[in-house]
Short mmCIF file of C-alpha atoms in Angstrom, two decimals:
data_model
loop_
_atom_site.label_atom_id
_atom_site.label_comp_id
_atom_site.label_asym_id
_atom_site.label_seq_id
_atom_site.Cartn_x
_atom_site.Cartn_y
_atom_site.Cartn_z
CA MET A 10 -39.24 -126.35 -107.83
CA THR A 11 -40.54 -123.21 -109.95
CA ILE A 12 -41.58 -125.61 -112.71
CA LEU A 13 -43.26 -127.83 -110.17
CA ASN A 14 -45.14 -124.70 -108.69
CA ASN A 15 -46.08 -123.40 -112.06
CA PHE A 16 -47.46 -126.94 -113.01
CA VAL A 17 -49.67 -126.86 -109.82
CA ARG A 18 -50.98 -123.44 -110.30
CA ILE A 19 -51.94 -123.97 -113.87
CA ASN A 20 -53.59 -127.36 -112.75
CA ASN A 21 -55.48 -125.50 -110.15
CA LEU A 22 -56.60 -122.99 -112.46
CA ILE A 23 -58.15 -125.47 -115.22
CA LYS A 24 -59.64 -128.04 -112.78
CA PRO A 25 -62.81 -125.92 -112.31
CA LEU A 26 -63.28 -125.80 -115.99
CA ILE A 27 -62.83 -129.55 -116.62
CA SER A 28 -65.21 -130.33 -113.59
CA THR A 29 -68.21 -128.48 -115.32
CA ASP A 30 -70.62 -129.36 -118.05
CA ARG A 31 -69.68 -126.30 -120.05
CA VAL A 32 -68.59 -126.37 -123.74
CA VAL A 33 -65.17 -125.14 -122.69
CA ILE A 34 -63.72 -128.66 -121.90
CA LEU A 35 -60.14 -128.53 -122.37
CA ALA A 36 -59.22 -132.24 -122.18
CA ARG A 37 -60.29 -133.99 -125.30
CA ARG A 38 -61.20 -137.61 -124.35
CA THR A 39 -61.82 -139.01 -127.94
CA ALA A 40 -58.26 -139.20 -129.02
CA SER A 41 -58.08 -143.05 -127.98
CA THR A 42 -61.67 -144.04 -128.72
CA HIS A 43 -61.49 -144.42 -132.38
CA GLY A 44 -60.64 -148.26 -132.31
CA ASN A 45 -61.57 -150.00 -135.36
CA PHE A 46 -64.78 -147.98 -136.25
CA ASP A 47 -65.00 -145.39 -139.14
CA TYR A 48 -66.51 -142.89 -136.99
CA ASP A 49 -66.98 -142.09 -133.17
CA LEU A 50 -70.46 -141.10 -133.90
CA ALA A 51 -72.82 -141.51 -136.78
CA VAL A 52 -76.23 -139.63 -136.57
CA ILE A 53 -79.06 -140.81 -138.49
CA GLY A 54 -81.31 -137.79 -139.35
CA GLY A 55 -80.21 -134.31 -140.27
CA GLY A 56 -82.74 -132.26 -138.32
CA SER A 57 -82.26 -129.84 -135.59
CA GLY A 58 -81.51 -132.45 -132.71
CA GLY A 59 -79.27 -134.72 -134.86
CA LEU A 60 -77.25 -131.74 -136.02
CA ALA A 61 -76.74 -130.15 -132.81
CA CYS A 62 -75.44 -133.37 -131.45
CA ALA A 63 -73.17 -133.92 -134.27
CA LYS A 64 -71.64 -130.31 -134.11
CA GLU A 65 -71.02 -130.63 -130.28
CA ALA A 66 -69.40 -134.20 -130.79
CA VAL A 67 -67.17 -132.60 -133.32
CA ASN A 68 -66.32 -129.70 -131.01
CA LEU A 69 -65.27 -132.22 -128.33
CA GLY A 70 -62.94 -134.04 -130.85
CA ALA A 71 -65.02 -136.88 -132.18
CA ARG A 72 -65.19 -137.97 -135.89
CA VAL A 73 -68.86 -137.62 -137.00
CA ALA A 74 -70.84 -138.68 -140.05
CA VAL A 75 -74.55 -137.38 -140.50
CA LEU A 76 -76.94 -139.13 -142.47
CA ASP A 77 -79.89 -137.45 -143.91
CA TYR A 78 -82.47 -138.38 -146.76
CA VAL A 79 -85.98 -136.98 -147.24
CA THR A 80 -88.54 -139.38 -148.72
CA PRO A 81 -90.98 -137.33 -150.88
CA SER A 82 -94.43 -136.67 -149.26
CA PRO A 83 -97.43 -138.39 -150.93
CA GLN A 84 -97.79 -135.20 -153.15
CA GLY A 85 -94.25 -135.54 -154.15
CA THR A 86 -92.92 -132.62 -151.98
CA LYS A 87 -89.11 -132.92 -150.70
CA TRP A 88 -86.67 -130.71 -149.25
CA GLY A 89 -82.93 -130.08 -148.37
CA LEU A 90 -80.91 -130.55 -145.17
CA GLY A 91 -82.10 -129.27 -141.78
CA GLY A 92 -85.23 -131.38 -140.77
CA THR A 93 -88.89 -130.62 -140.22
CA CYS A 94 -88.27 -127.25 -138.32
CA VAL A 95 -86.31 -125.40 -141.00
CA ASN A 96 -88.15 -126.87 -144.05
CA VAL A 97 -91.73 -127.69 -143.42
CA GLY A 98 -92.09 -126.72 -139.62
CA CYS A 99 -91.41 -123.78 -137.34
CA ILE A 100 -89.48 -121.54 -139.84
CA PRO A 101 -91.89 -121.38 -142.72
CA LYS A 102 -94.93 -121.64 -140.22
CA LYS A 103 -93.83 -118.27 -138.41
CA LEU A 104 -93.13 -116.47 -141.80
CA MET A 105 -96.52 -117.32 -143.02
CA HIS A 106 -98.11 -116.45 -139.53
CA GLN A 107 -96.07 -113.14 -140.10
CA ALA A 108 -97.54 -112.72 -143.48
CA ALA A 109 -100.97 -112.90 -142.14
CA LEU A 110 -100.36 -110.50 -139.48
CA LEU A 111 -98.95 -107.91 -141.79
CA GLY A 112 -102.16 -108.22 -143.82
CA GLU A 113 -104.24 -107.32 -140.87
CA SER A 114 -101.92 -104.44 -139.93
CA ILE A 115 -102.57 -102.89 -143.31
CA HIS A 116 -106.25 -102.77 -142.61
CA GLU A 117 -105.63 -101.24 -139.06
CA ALA A 118 -103.16 -98.75 -140.28
CA VAL A 119 -106.05 -96.58 -141.67
CA ALA A 120 -107.13 -95.92 -138.25
CA TYR A 121 -103.70 -94.61 -137.31
CA GLY A 122 -103.93 -92.12 -140.40
CA TRP A 123 -101.98 -94.35 -143.01
CA GLN A 124 -103.55 -93.90 -146.49
CA VAL A 125 -103.47 -97.35 -147.91
CA PRO A 126 -105.44 -98.93 -150.76
CA ALA A 127 -109.09 -99.67 -150.25
CA ALA A 128 -109.64 -103.05 -148.30
CA SER A 129 -111.04 -104.81 -151.39
CA GLU A 130 -107.72 -104.25 -153.22
CA VAL A 131 -105.50 -105.55 -150.48
CA LYS A 132 -104.85 -109.27 -151.24
CA ILE A 133 -102.12 -111.69 -150.84
CA ASP A 134 -100.06 -112.88 -153.70
CA TRP A 135 -99.70 -116.54 -152.87
CA ALA A 136 -96.83 -117.37 -155.46
CA ALA A 137 -94.59 -114.29 -154.25
CA LEU A 138 -95.18 -115.52 -150.56
CA THR A 139 -94.18 -118.99 -151.24
CA GLU A 140 -91.22 -117.85 -153.16
CA SER A 141 -89.92 -115.61 -150.61
CA VAL A 142 -90.27 -118.49 -147.73
CA GLN A 143 -88.74 -121.19 -149.95
CA ASN A 144 -85.87 -118.79 -150.86
CA HIS A 145 -85.13 -118.36 -147.00
CA ILE A 146 -85.38 -122.09 -146.52
CA LYS A 147 -82.93 -122.77 -149.36
CA SER A 148 -80.59 -120.28 -147.93
CA VAL A 149 -80.72 -122.12 -144.58
CA ASN A 150 -80.01 -125.43 -146.22
CA TRP A 151 -76.98 -123.90 -148.03
CA VAL A 152 -75.59 -122.44 -144.74
CA THR A 153 -76.31 -125.91 -142.97
CA ARG A 154 -74.28 -127.80 -145.58
CA VAL A 155 -71.37 -125.27 -145.53
CA ASP A 156 -71.35 -125.47 -141.66
CA LEU A 157 -70.92 -129.32 -141.75
CA ARG A 158 -68.15 -129.09 -144.34
CA ASP A 159 -66.37 -126.53 -142.33
CA LYS A 160 -66.57 -128.40 -139.26
CA LYS A 161 -65.46 -131.63 -141.18
CA ILE A 162 -68.69 -133.63 -140.59
CA GLU A 163 -69.08 -136.25 -143.23
CA TYR A 164 -72.52 -135.67 -144.69
CA ILE A 165 -74.21 -138.58 -146.38
CA ASN A 166 -77.31 -137.82 -148.36
CA GLY A 167 -78.65 -141.44 -148.00
CA LEU A 168 -81.31 -143.36 -146.37
CA GLY A 169 -79.83 -145.00 -143.36
CA GLU A 170 -80.49 -148.28 -141.75
CA PHE A 171 -78.90 -150.73 -139.25
CA LYS A 172 -76.88 -153.84 -140.63
CA ASP A 173 -75.79 -154.64 -136.83
CA PRO A 174 -75.30 -152.64 -133.68
CA HIS A 175 -72.47 -150.76 -135.02
CA THR A 176 -72.94 -150.98 -138.69
CA ILE A 177 -75.24 -148.71 -140.94
CA VAL A 178 -75.99 -149.13 -144.55
CA ALA A 179 -77.01 -145.98 -146.45
CA THR A 180 -78.96 -146.16 -149.69
CA MET A 181 -78.01 -143.33 -151.95
CA LYS A 182 -80.15 -141.42 -154.41
CA ASN A 183 -78.72 -143.61 -157.22
CA GLY A 184 -79.67 -146.82 -155.37
CA THR A 185 -76.09 -147.70 -154.42
CA LYS A 186 -75.22 -148.51 -151.00
CA LYS A 187 -72.74 -147.22 -148.70
CA GLU A 188 -71.81 -148.98 -145.58
CA LEU A 189 -70.09 -147.51 -142.47
CA THR A 190 -69.48 -148.21 -138.80
CA ALA A 191 -69.66 -146.15 -135.67
CA LYS A 192 -68.70 -146.36 -132.18
CA ASN A 193 -71.89 -144.57 -131.03
CA ILE A 194 -75.05 -143.99 -132.96
CA VAL A 195 -77.91 -141.41 -132.47
CA ILE A 196 -81.31 -141.99 -133.96
CA ALA A 197 -82.76 -138.50 -134.83
CA VAL A 198 -85.13 -139.22 -137.70
CA GLY A 199 -88.01 -137.41 -136.18
CA GLY A 200 -91.59 -137.90 -137.98
CA ARG A 201 -93.73 -137.32 -140.81
CA PRO A 202 -97.41 -136.40 -141.09
CA HIS A 203 -100.16 -139.32 -140.33
CA TYR A 204 -102.82 -139.84 -143.06
CA PRO A 205 -106.06 -141.20 -142.05
CA GLU A 206 -107.01 -144.56 -143.74
CA ILE A 207 -109.86 -143.07 -145.96
CA PRO A 208 -110.49 -143.15 -149.73
CA GLY A 209 -108.65 -140.26 -151.38
CA ALA A 210 -106.56 -139.14 -148.46
CA LEU A 211 -103.09 -140.05 -150.11
CA GLU A 212 -104.05 -139.33 -153.50
CA TYR A 213 -105.66 -135.92 -152.94
CA CYS A 214 -104.89 -134.30 -149.65
CA ILE A 215 -101.63 -132.54 -148.57
CA SER A 216 -100.11 -131.83 -145.17
CA SER A 217 -97.72 -129.59 -143.57
CA ASP A 218 -95.07 -131.07 -145.56
CA ASP A 219 -96.70 -129.63 -148.64
CA ILE A 220 -98.73 -126.37 -147.67
CA PHE A 221 -95.59 -124.04 -147.55
CA SER A 222 -94.29 -124.81 -151.09
CA LEU A 223 -97.84 -125.24 -152.64
CA GLY A 224 -97.59 -124.34 -156.46
CA HIS A 225 -101.08 -122.53 -156.43
CA PRO A 226 -103.34 -120.64 -153.97
CA PRO A 227 -104.86 -123.01 -151.50
CA GLY A 228 -108.25 -121.50 -151.94
CA LYS A 229 -111.20 -122.75 -149.69
CA THR A 230 -109.63 -125.29 -147.51
CA VAL A 231 -110.67 -127.89 -144.94
CA VAL A 232 -108.22 -128.76 -142.18
CA VAL A 233 -108.62 -132.30 -140.78
CA GLY A 234 -107.46 -131.99 -137.18
CA ALA A 235 -107.28 -129.37 -134.45
CA GLY A 236 -103.85 -129.89 -132.99
CA TYR A 237 -101.42 -126.97 -132.97
CA ILE A 238 -100.26 -127.62 -136.59
CA GLY A 239 -103.89 -127.77 -137.91
CA LEU A 240 -104.93 -124.56 -135.93
CA GLU A 241 -101.93 -122.60 -137.09
CA CYS A 242 -102.43 -123.39 -140.68
CA ALA A 243 -106.13 -122.67 -140.57
CA GLY A 244 -105.34 -119.31 -138.86
CA PHE A 245 -102.93 -117.85 -141.27
CA LEU A 246 -104.87 -119.23 -144.27
CA ASN A 247 -107.96 -117.61 -143.08
CA SER A 248 -106.34 -114.47 -142.24
CA MET A 249 -104.84 -114.35 -145.92
CA GLY A 250 -108.36 -114.51 -147.33
CA TYR A 251 -108.65 -118.32 -147.91
CA PRO A 252 -111.96 -119.69 -146.19
CA ALA A 253 -110.94 -122.39 -143.64
CA THR A 254 -112.73 -124.92 -141.97
CA VAL A 255 -111.47 -127.26 -139.13
CA LEU A 256 -112.68 -130.99 -138.59
CA VAL A 257 -112.29 -131.48 -134.81
CA ARG A 258 -112.35 -135.24 -133.87
CA SER A 259 -112.39 -134.57 -130.10
CA VAL A 260 -110.98 -131.34 -128.59
CA PRO A 261 -108.84 -128.60 -129.92
CA LEU A 262 -105.13 -128.46 -128.60
CA ARG A 263 -105.29 -131.82 -126.91
CA GLY A 264 -102.60 -131.77 -124.13
CA PHE A 265 -102.75 -128.09 -123.81
CA ASP A 266 -104.70 -126.24 -121.22
CA GLN A 267 -108.31 -126.44 -122.15
CA GLN A 268 -109.54 -123.13 -121.09
CA MET A 269 -106.94 -121.48 -123.12
CA ALA A 270 -107.72 -123.77 -125.98
CA ARG A 271 -111.19 -122.50 -125.91
CA MET A 272 -109.79 -118.89 -126.04
CA VAL A 273 -107.88 -119.63 -129.12
CA THR A 274 -110.58 -121.29 -131.04
CA ASN A 275 -113.41 -118.70 -129.98
CA GLU A 276 -110.97 -116.07 -131.46
CA MET A 277 -110.58 -117.80 -134.71
CA GLU A 278 -114.15 -118.30 -134.98
CA GLN A 279 -114.83 -114.71 -134.41
CA ARG A 280 -112.35 -113.97 -137.29
CA GLY A 281 -114.34 -116.40 -139.62
CA VAL A 282 -112.72 -119.95 -139.15
CA LYS A 283 -115.50 -122.56 -139.13
CA PHE A 284 -115.36 -125.45 -136.73
CA CYS A 285 -117.13 -128.71 -137.07
CA HIS A 286 -116.76 -130.43 -133.64
CA LYS A 287 -116.88 -134.17 -133.11
CA CYS A 288 -116.45 -134.74 -136.73
CA VAL A 289 -114.17 -137.18 -138.70
CA PRO A 290 -113.51 -137.40 -142.44
CA LEU A 291 -114.95 -140.56 -144.34
CA SER A 292 -113.75 -139.76 -147.82
CA VAL A 293 -112.15 -137.22 -150.49
CA GLU A 294 -113.14 -137.42 -153.91
CA LYS A 295 -111.82 -135.37 -156.84
CA LEU A 296 -114.33 -133.75 -159.08
CA GLU A 297 -114.15 -132.91 -162.71
CA SER A 298 -113.46 -129.27 -161.87
CA GLY A 299 -110.45 -130.32 -159.98
CA GLN A 300 -112.04 -129.41 -156.71
CA LEU A 301 -112.39 -131.94 -153.87
CA LYS A 302 -115.76 -133.26 -152.31
CA VAL A 303 -115.15 -134.03 -148.72
CA ARG A 304 -117.57 -136.26 -146.55
CA TRP A 305 -117.40 -136.37 -142.83
CA LEU A 306 -119.39 -137.71 -139.90
CA ASN A 307 -120.36 -136.09 -136.75
CA THR A 308 -119.73 -138.99 -134.33
CA GLU A 309 -122.20 -137.59 -131.71
CA GLU A 310 -125.24 -137.02 -133.82
CA GLN A 311 -124.17 -139.95 -136.30
CA GLN A 312 -124.94 -137.53 -138.98
CA GLN A 313 -123.19 -137.25 -142.31
CA PHE A 314 -122.10 -134.01 -144.03
CA GLU A 315 -120.12 -132.94 -147.33
CA ASP A 316 -118.89 -129.89 -148.88
CA VAL A 317 -116.34 -128.78 -151.66
CA PHE A 318 -113.16 -127.37 -151.13
CA ASP A 319 -110.09 -126.57 -153.22
CA THR A 320 -107.55 -128.03 -150.65
CA VAL A 321 -107.75 -130.68 -148.09
CA LEU A 322 -105.01 -130.25 -145.43
CA ILE A 323 -104.48 -133.41 -143.23
CA ALA A 324 -103.12 -132.44 -139.68
CA THR A 325 -104.02 -135.68 -137.68
CA GLY A 326 -100.76 -136.16 -135.94
CA ARG A 327 -97.36 -137.48 -136.80
CA TYR A 328 -95.73 -140.88 -136.69
CA ALA A 329 -91.98 -141.70 -136.01
CA LEU A 330 -89.81 -142.76 -138.87
CA THR A 331 -88.35 -145.76 -137.28
CA LYS A 332 -89.86 -148.64 -139.15
CA GLN A 333 -87.37 -148.19 -142.08
CA LEU A 334 -84.25 -148.23 -139.73
CA ASN A 335 -84.31 -152.06 -139.20
CA LEU A 336 -83.64 -151.72 -135.39
CA GLU A 337 -84.06 -155.22 -134.95
CA ALA A 338 -80.66 -155.77 -136.64
CA ALA A 339 -79.22 -153.34 -133.98
CA GLY A 340 -81.09 -154.78 -131.04
CA VAL A 341 -83.18 -151.94 -130.36
CA ASN A 342 -86.51 -153.06 -128.77
CA CYS A 343 -87.78 -150.10 -126.75
CA ILE A 344 -90.38 -149.20 -129.39
CA THR A 345 -94.08 -148.06 -128.71
CA GLU A 346 -96.97 -148.83 -130.78
CA SER A 347 -96.72 -145.45 -132.44
CA GLY A 348 -93.06 -146.24 -133.62
CA LYS A 349 -91.54 -144.02 -130.90
CA ILE A 350 -88.54 -144.87 -128.83
CA LEU A 351 -88.66 -145.15 -125.19
CA ALA A 352 -85.55 -143.77 -123.66
CA ALA A 353 -85.63 -141.86 -120.33
CA THR A 354 -82.07 -140.26 -120.72
CA GLU A 355 -82.03 -140.50 -124.56
CA GLN A 356 -80.07 -144.08 -124.17
CA THR A 357 -81.83 -147.02 -125.73
CA ASN A 358 -81.73 -150.53 -124.40
CA VAL A 359 -78.57 -150.70 -126.45
CA PRO A 360 -75.87 -148.77 -124.43
CA HIS A 361 -74.23 -147.23 -127.47
CA ILE A 362 -77.49 -146.33 -129.39
CA TYR A 363 -79.27 -143.17 -128.34
CA ALA A 364 -82.25 -141.08 -129.58
CA VAL A 365 -83.08 -137.43 -129.42
CA GLY A 366 -85.90 -135.07 -130.82
CA ASP A 367 -89.36 -136.14 -131.84
CA VAL A 368 -88.54 -139.91 -132.32
CA LEU A 369 -88.76 -140.03 -128.46
CA GLU A 370 -91.81 -141.29 -126.75
CA ALA A 371 -93.46 -138.74 -124.21
CA ARG A 372 -91.24 -135.96 -124.90
CA PRO A 373 -92.05 -132.46 -126.12
CA GLU A 374 -91.92 -132.35 -130.03
CA LEU A 375 -89.97 -129.06 -130.07
CA THR A 376 -87.00 -128.02 -132.01
CA PRO A 377 -85.24 -126.41 -128.98
CA VAL A 378 -85.87 -129.48 -126.89
CA ALA A 379 -84.20 -131.63 -129.54
CA ILE A 380 -81.27 -129.16 -129.78
CA HIS A 381 -80.65 -129.03 -126.14
CA ALA A 382 -81.08 -132.73 -125.48
CA GLY A 383 -78.41 -133.41 -128.46
CA ARG A 384 -75.70 -131.10 -127.11
CA LEU A 385 -75.97 -132.52 -123.71
CA LEU A 386 -75.98 -135.98 -124.88
CA ALA A 387 -72.75 -135.26 -127.05
CA ARG A 388 -71.12 -133.91 -123.82
CA ARG A 389 -72.00 -136.98 -121.81
CA VAL A 390 -70.57 -139.40 -124.47
CA PHE A 391 -67.44 -137.60 -125.51
CA ALA A 392 -66.51 -135.26 -122.51
CA GLY A 393 -67.83 -137.28 -119.41
CA ALA A 394 -70.43 -134.71 -118.44
CA GLN A 395 -73.24 -135.60 -116.20
CA GLN A 396 -76.12 -133.08 -117.02
CA HIS A 397 -79.28 -134.69 -118.49
CA MET A 398 -82.00 -132.91 -120.41
CA ASP A 399 -84.64 -131.49 -118.01
CA TYR A 400 -88.14 -132.02 -119.91
CA ASP A 401 -89.97 -130.16 -117.31
CA ASN A 402 -91.38 -126.42 -117.64
CA VAL A 403 -90.44 -126.33 -121.30
CA ALA A 404 -92.26 -123.43 -122.84
CA THR A 405 -93.99 -123.16 -126.19
CA THR A 406 -96.26 -121.17 -128.21
CA VAL A 407 -99.03 -121.80 -130.55
CA PHE A 408 -98.87 -119.41 -133.39
CA THR A 409 -102.74 -118.97 -134.11
CA PRO A 410 -104.00 -115.50 -135.07
CA LEU A 411 -104.14 -114.63 -131.41
CA GLU A 412 -101.18 -116.53 -130.15
CA TYR A 413 -101.22 -118.91 -127.01
CA GLY A 414 -97.92 -119.23 -125.00
CA CYS A 415 -97.50 -121.50 -121.94
CA VAL A 416 -94.92 -122.98 -119.66
CA GLY A 417 -95.48 -125.53 -117.04
CA LEU A 418 -98.38 -127.42 -116.20
CA SER A 419 -102.04 -127.00 -117.37
CA GLU A 420 -104.77 -126.37 -114.80
CA GLU A 421 -106.19 -129.97 -115.67
CA GLU A 422 -102.84 -131.56 -115.29
CA ALA A 423 -102.08 -129.53 -112.01
CA THR A 424 -105.45 -130.42 -110.69
CA LYS A 425 -104.84 -134.31 -111.50
CA ARG A 426 -101.43 -134.15 -109.59
CA PHE A 427 -102.12 -132.10 -106.67
CA GLY A 428 -105.97 -131.70 -106.25
CA ALA A 429 -108.06 -128.73 -106.83
CA ASP A 430 -108.12 -127.82 -103.12
CA ASN A 431 -104.33 -127.42 -103.12
CA LEU A 432 -104.20 -125.06 -106.00
CA GLU A 433 -104.90 -121.27 -106.43
CA VAL A 434 -105.34 -120.15 -109.87
CA TYR A 435 -104.85 -116.30 -110.56
CA HIS A 436 -106.39 -115.06 -113.73
CA ALA A 437 -107.28 -111.98 -115.64
CA TYR A 438 -108.80 -110.57 -118.86
CA TYR A 439 -106.71 -107.75 -120.27
CA LYS A 440 -106.73 -104.77 -122.83
CA PRO A 441 -103.64 -104.73 -125.17
CA THR A 442 -102.82 -100.96 -125.89
CA GLU A 443 -102.39 -101.79 -129.55
CA PHE A 444 -106.10 -102.95 -129.50
CA PHE A 445 -107.37 -99.68 -128.82
CA ILE A 446 -107.06 -98.11 -132.28
CA PRO A 447 -109.02 -99.38 -133.99
CA GLN A 448 -111.20 -101.12 -131.33
CA ARG A 449 -110.38 -104.70 -131.66
CA ASN A 450 -111.94 -107.76 -130.02
CA ILE A 451 -110.40 -108.18 -126.43
CA LYS A 452 -112.73 -110.85 -125.31
CA ASN A 453 -110.09 -113.46 -125.63
CA CYS A 454 -107.15 -111.85 -124.35
CA TYR A 455 -106.66 -113.72 -121.05
CA LEU A 456 -103.91 -115.09 -119.01
CA LYS A 457 -103.50 -117.11 -115.67
CA ALA A 458 -101.14 -118.44 -113.22
CA VAL A 459 -101.56 -121.96 -111.73
CA ALA A 460 -99.89 -122.17 -108.33
CA MET A 461 -99.73 -124.06 -105.18
CA ARG A 462 -102.10 -122.71 -102.40
CA GLU A 463 -99.86 -122.94 -99.58
CA ALA A 464 -97.31 -120.10 -99.19
CA PRO A 465 -95.02 -119.14 -100.99
CA GLN A 466 -97.42 -120.39 -103.60
CA LYS A 467 -94.87 -121.86 -105.94
CA ILE A 468 -96.01 -121.42 -109.48
CA LEU A 469 -96.88 -124.51 -111.61
CA GLY A 470 -97.91 -123.21 -114.79
CA LEU A 471 -98.29 -119.97 -116.82
CA HIS A 472 -100.70 -119.41 -119.55
CA PHE A 473 -100.97 -116.38 -121.94
CA VAL A 474 -103.36 -115.73 -124.80
CA GLY A 475 -102.63 -112.66 -126.79
CA PRO A 476 -100.22 -110.57 -129.10
CA VAL A 477 -96.64 -111.78 -129.31
CA ALA A 478 -97.22 -114.49 -126.92
CA GLY A 479 -94.01 -116.41 -127.51
CA GLU A 480 -92.04 -113.32 -126.72
CA VAL A 481 -93.83 -112.81 -123.46
CA ILE A 482 -93.69 -116.56 -122.25
CA GLN A 483 -90.08 -116.93 -123.18
CA GLY A 484 -88.81 -114.87 -120.06
CA PHE A 485 -91.06 -116.36 -117.74
CA ALA A 486 -89.82 -119.79 -118.68
CA ALA A 487 -86.30 -118.78 -117.13
CA ALA A 488 -88.18 -117.63 -113.97
CA MET A 489 -90.06 -120.90 -113.87
CA LYS A 490 -86.80 -122.68 -114.09
CA CYS A 491 -85.57 -120.82 -110.99
CA GLY A 492 -88.84 -121.69 -109.02
CA ILE A 493 -90.89 -118.56 -109.24
CA THR A 494 -93.54 -118.17 -106.60
CA MET A 495 -96.72 -115.75 -106.66
CA GLU A 496 -94.96 -113.48 -104.27
CA HIS A 497 -92.03 -113.01 -106.66
CA LEU A 498 -94.38 -112.46 -109.65
CA MET A 499 -96.42 -109.69 -107.68
CA ASN A 500 -93.35 -108.09 -106.44
CA THR A 501 -91.97 -107.66 -110.01
CA VAL A 502 -92.58 -104.21 -111.57
CA GLY A 503 -93.91 -104.53 -115.03
CA ILE A 504 -92.90 -102.57 -118.22
CA HIS A 505 -95.87 -100.32 -119.10
CA PRO A 506 -97.59 -100.42 -121.39
CA THR A 507 -96.83 -104.08 -122.44
CA VAL A 508 -98.81 -107.09 -122.62
CA ALA A 509 -96.23 -108.93 -120.74
CA GLU A 510 -96.62 -106.82 -117.51
CA GLU A 511 -100.24 -108.41 -117.13
CA PHE A 512 -98.45 -111.19 -115.37
CA THR A 513 -97.11 -108.94 -112.72
CA ARG A 514 -100.61 -107.54 -112.01
CA LEU A 515 -102.41 -110.84 -111.36
CA ASN A 516 -104.07 -110.71 -108.05
CA ILE A 517 -107.72 -112.05 -108.44
CA THR A 518 -108.16 -115.88 -108.06
CA LYS A 519 -110.89 -118.08 -109.45
CA ARG A 520 -111.79 -119.16 -105.98
CA SER A 521 -112.70 -115.50 -105.00
CA GLY A 522 -115.29 -115.50 -107.61
CA LYS A 523 -114.45 -111.76 -108.37
CA ASP A 524 -114.65 -110.24 -111.72
CA PRO A 525 -111.27 -110.73 -113.44
CA ASN A 526 -111.97 -107.93 -116.06
CA PRO A 527 -109.79 -104.71 -115.79
CA ALA A 528 -111.58 -101.38 -115.18
CA SER A 529 -109.00 -99.58 -117.36
CA CYS A 530 -105.59 -100.07 -118.99
CA CYS A 531 -103.99 -99.19 -115.76
CA SER A 532 -105.96 -100.89 -113.19
#
């Protein structure tokens, strides 16, 4: 009886753990699932989402292989394991953004009493910057490789494609083929920059795949495209002293709140970035001097322009790397015209084949999204968990010179869904304390909360343009997940003096017509 009672007691203790979707899952369900396959899971793509899924699957007892291969960019740039974020995305972008901010701080330090060299003597060493950035990236590549080895995940540095629904053929660097089978397969190949079909684009232009390791200073640069990648690159290049021009085809930051987008571009223009609106590139020609002559068309006025630049950076969007996968052989047919995969719950039309990350249609192209989705997918496949990725209210930040952070719906999208009469938009301009000495432009320091008009005024979207926007919006993202209302926000005591506290001081609505400018820093 004692043994039986002890068994019952232990069973009651572990039952709650087994029934949750937490990582602490005591019963491994994969021991009997190997069958005749080489692996329980094969992941095609070694970026953030694929690696997160692979690691979680191994933690749950699965045998896992990861295939990753980087096809060089048109300019020959390639990189190591870790995907876009680590190598040519979030990480190097943030480091270069930080370098630009530090340059600005050097000039501002004089007003605080610091004795620094004359402004004319302060300049960026591009070679030193890129070396530091690339050294950090290489260290992350190495740590990632070691982590896979320690977890006993087989890493295959080969270009994978389907032979049949359970078989993948990897083409290795030396051209040899390696074949493997897997019970489950995750497609996590992400995407690469799209190049416009104009003369000279592939031959002479670079993209975000190249800028962070560019072997020479970019000099005078034209950025083709005004999405977040284009604006971020133009912003840090201009701040480093490299003149930047942006060709805007339609609107800046498409998909983001357009009032906030205007704040971002207004700030950039005031800092010296040149914007050419309603313009598309026509050709890029290399001159004997090595510089590049760019021709473009204003589609409104039907007028052509040209100028000479040192660098042309293409930022006209990205395409999914699905064409090279031979998806037909696997039976995967849920592909859009853009090459992306339609999979509402990451599961394709083939039950054992899944997709995570930027390769998915109509999903946020964000690293944390891919990581979280990958982990949850592994838990569903190998631990019987039920939780799915919630793609709503995902926060993000555009790291332009004055940053833009947001979570939830834009004002345009909220109006489309609920109607303007059913919304209340609270807004305010504000004065960051750090902008007082020296006196800096505060015209574009602005925030707003888009809420339902009916009590308790559930908040649908929060938007913030200003310093450290990413740090500000992250905390409010958790509040959005909890269903924050304007009453909650107004009853929150802010930390003074911070820029984040401005959200707790919102009290003026657009509907009221009152002046949203503060009378003082404490008003």
